[in-house]
PDB file of C-alpha atoms in Angstrom:
ATOM      1  CA  MET X   1     -20.996  -2.820   9.513  1.00  0.00           C
ATOM      2  CA  LYS X   2     -19.215  -3.849   6.297  1.00  0.00           C
ATOM      3  CA  MET X   3     -15.574  -4.886   6.654  1.00  0.00           C
ATOM      4  CA  LYS X   4     -12.992  -3.344   4.354  1.00  0.00           C
ATOM      5  CA  LEU X   5      -9.691  -4.727   3.131  1.00  0.00           C
ATOM      6  CA  PHE X   6      -6.375  -3.333   4.428  1.00  0.00           C
ATOM      7  CA  GLN X   7      -7.781  -2.092   7.737  1.00  0.00           C
ATOM      8  CA  HIS X   8      -5.551  -2.420  10.808  1.00  0.00           C
ATOM      9  CA  ALA X   9      -8.532  -3.399  12.958  1.00  0.00           C
ATOM     10  CA  ASN X  10      -9.010  -6.565  10.855  1.00  0.00           C
ATOM     11  CA  ARG X  11      -5.589  -7.779  11.946  1.00  0.00           C
ATOM     12  CA  MET X  12      -6.095  -7.210  15.661  1.00  0.00           C
ATOM     13  CA  ARG X  13      -9.650  -8.532  16.077  1.00  0.00           C
ATOM     14  CA  ASN X  14      -8.671 -11.640  18.046  1.00  0.00           C
ATOM     15  CA  ALA X  15      -5.874 -14.166  18.629  1.00  0.00           C
ATOM     16  CA  ASP X  16      -6.681 -16.043  15.393  1.00  0.00           C
ATOM     17  CA  THR X  17      -6.452 -12.932  13.210  1.00  0.00           C
ATOM     18  CA  ARG X  18      -3.201 -11.891  14.904  1.00  0.00           C
ATOM     19  CA  ARG X  19      -1.777 -15.372  14.239  1.00  0.00           C
ATOM     20  CA  VAL X  20      -2.834 -15.258  10.568  1.00  0.00           C
ATOM     21  CA  TYR X  21      -1.379 -11.774  10.212  1.00  0.00           C
ATOM     22  CA  ALA X  22       1.940 -12.898  11.716  1.00  0.00           C
ATOM     23  CA  ALA X  23       2.162 -15.968   9.446  1.00  0.00           C
ATOM     24  CA  TYR X  24       1.576 -13.904   6.315  1.00  0.00           C
ATOM     25  CA  GLU X  25       4.060 -11.257   7.464  1.00  0.00           C
ATOM     26  CA  LEU X  26       6.659 -13.999   7.868  1.00  0.00           C
ATOM     27  CA  ALA X  27       5.945 -15.247   4.333  1.00  0.00           C
ATOM     28  CA  TYR X  28       6.161 -11.658   3.026  1.00  0.00           C
ATOM     29  CA  THR X  29       9.508 -11.117   4.752  1.00  0.00           C
ATOM     30  CA  LEU X  30      10.900 -14.406   3.404  1.00  0.00           C
ATOM     31  CA  ALA X  31       9.815 -13.411  -0.121  1.00  0.00           C
ATOM     32  CA  ASP X  32      11.520 -10.043   0.380  1.00  0.00           C
ATOM     33  CA  PHE X  33      14.787 -11.684   1.433  1.00  0.00           C
ATOM     34  CA  ALA X  34      14.551 -14.187  -1.436  1.00  0.00           C
ATOM     35  CA  ALA X  35      14.085 -11.373  -3.957  1.00  0.00           C
ATOM     36  CA  ALA X  36      17.006  -9.384  -2.536  1.00  0.00           C
ATOM     37  CA  THR X  37      19.227 -12.472  -2.470  1.00  0.00           C
ATOM     38  CA  CYS X  38      18.409 -13.303  -6.093  1.00  0.00           C
ATOM     39  CA  PHE X  39      19.285  -9.778  -7.205  1.00  0.00           C
ATOM     40  CA  ILE X  40      22.537  -9.736  -5.238  1.00  0.00           C
ATOM     41  CA  VAL X  41      23.607 -13.135  -6.587  1.00  0.00           C
ATOM     42  CA  GLY X  42      22.582 -12.121 -10.114  1.00  0.00           C
ATOM     43  CA  SER X  43      24.560  -8.903  -9.830  1.00  0.00           C
ATOM     44  CA  VAL X  44      27.703 -10.685  -8.645  1.00  0.00           C
ATOM     45  CA  LEU X  45      27.439 -13.333 -11.377  1.00  0.00           C
ATOM     46  CA  PHE X  46      27.509 -10.588 -14.009  1.00  0.00           C
ATOM     47  CA  PHE X  47      31.175  -9.983 -13.139  1.00  0.00           C
ATOM     48  CA  TRP X  48      32.012 -13.064 -15.207  1.00  0.00           C
ATOM     49  CA  ASP X  49      30.868 -13.306 -18.816  1.00  0.00           C
ATOM     50  CA  TRP X  50      30.552 -17.079 -18.686  1.00  0.00           C
ATOM     51  CA  LEU X  51      27.972 -16.764 -15.836  1.00  0.00           C
ATOM     52  CA  GLU X  52      25.700 -14.360 -17.693  1.00  0.00           C
ATOM     53  CA  THR X  53      22.885 -16.887 -18.235  1.00  0.00           C
ATOM     54  CA  PRO X  54      22.626 -17.907 -14.553  1.00  0.00           C
ATOM     55  CA  ALA X  55      22.777 -14.206 -13.634  1.00  0.00           C
ATOM     56  CA  ILE X  56      19.810 -13.498 -15.897  1.00  0.00           C
ATOM     57  CA  TRP X  57      17.865 -16.358 -14.301  1.00  0.00           C
ATOM     58  CA  PHE X  58      18.558 -14.971 -10.821  1.00  0.00           C
ATOM     59  CA  PHE X  59      17.157 -11.611 -11.957  1.00  0.00           C
ATOM     60  CA  VAL X  60      14.075 -13.360 -13.341  1.00  0.00           C
ATOM     61  CA  LEU X  61      13.595 -15.238 -10.051  1.00  0.00           C
ATOM     62  CA  GLY X  62      14.051 -12.016  -8.098  1.00  0.00           C
ATOM     63  CA  SER X  63      11.416 -10.342 -10.265  1.00  0.00           C
ATOM     64  CA  VAL X  64       9.018 -13.230  -9.642  1.00  0.00           C
ATOM     65  CA  MET X  65       9.582 -12.825  -5.899  1.00  0.00           C
ATOM     66  CA  PHE X  66       8.761  -9.120  -6.203  1.00  0.00           C
ATOM     67  CA  PHE X  67       5.452 -10.217  -7.783  1.00  0.00           C
ATOM     68  CA  VAL X  68       4.853 -12.727  -4.982  1.00  0.00           C
ATOM     69  CA  LYS X  69       5.176 -10.060  -2.264  1.00  0.00           C
ATOM     70  CA  PRO X  70       1.982  -8.082  -3.047  1.00  0.00           C
ATOM     71  CA  SER X  71       0.215 -11.370  -3.795  1.00  0.00           C
ATOM     72  CA  ILE X  72       0.967 -12.502  -0.230  1.00  0.00           C
ATOM     73  CA  ARG X  73      -0.392  -9.234   1.160  1.00  0.00           C
ATOM     74  CA  LEU X  74      -3.586  -9.464  -0.893  1.00  0.00           C
ATOM     75  CA  ALA X  75      -4.109 -13.114   0.107  1.00  0.00           C
ATOM     76  CA  ARG X  76      -3.640 -12.131   3.768  1.00  0.00           C
ATOM     77  CA  GLU X  77      -6.167  -9.342   3.575  1.00  0.00           C
ATOM     78  CA  ILE X  78      -8.731 -11.539   1.829  1.00  0.00           C
ATOM     79  CA  ARG X  79      -8.272 -14.230   4.477  1.00  0.00           C
ATOM     80  CA  LEU X  80      -8.668 -11.714   7.309  1.00  0.00           C
ATOM     81  CA  TRP X  81     -11.731 -10.263   5.592  1.00  0.00           C
ATOM     82  CA  ARG X  82     -13.268 -13.731   5.271  1.00  0.00           C
ATOM     83  CA  MET X  83     -12.564 -14.424   8.932  1.00  0.00           C
ATOM     84  CA  GLY X  84     -14.405 -11.210   9.802  1.00  0.00           C
ATOM     85  CA  GLU X  85     -17.348 -12.107   7.590  1.00  0.00           C
ATOM     86  CA  VAL X  86     -17.640 -15.481   9.328  1.00  0.00           C
ATOM     87  CA  ASP X  87     -17.525 -13.722  12.719  1.00  0.00           C
ATOM     88  CA  ARG X  88     -20.202 -11.292  11.571  1.00  0.00           C
ATOM     89  CA  LEU X  89     -22.451 -14.090  10.319  1.00  0.00           C
ATOM     90  CA  ALA X  90     -21.978 -16.010  13.586  1.00  0.00           C
ATOM     91  CA  ARG X  91     -23.012 -12.938  15.603  1.00  0.00           C
ATOM     92  CA  ARG X  92     -26.043 -12.491  13.354  1.00  0.00           C
ATOM     93  CA  ALA X  93     -27.019 -16.179  13.834  1.00  0.00           C
ATOM     94  CA  GLU X  94     -26.708 -15.837  17.630  1.00  0.00           C
ATOM     95  CA  GLY X  95     -29.080 -12.889  17.512  1.00  0.00           C
ATOM     96  CA  ASP X  96     -31.804 -14.940  15.774  1.00  0.00           C
TER      97      ASP X  96
END
């Protein structure tokens, strides 16, 4: 059976996959908080004209963090998929 990306069963296959899933979810959540923090700080800095440049940079950093979030999810799913492929190959080798 071919494994697919973004399937809940991939995450719950065993203790290792649950651990990987949890680590990536933590990274995703940290990226989410970092993005929100950058946008809040950038918004507040815009109250003062002389802080416009740092405010712009905080918005840029927040935007980068919003790009990082789906990248973390995709990396997680690829890692879980690879773990499943290794498991599948190991089962096949045991059957030989």
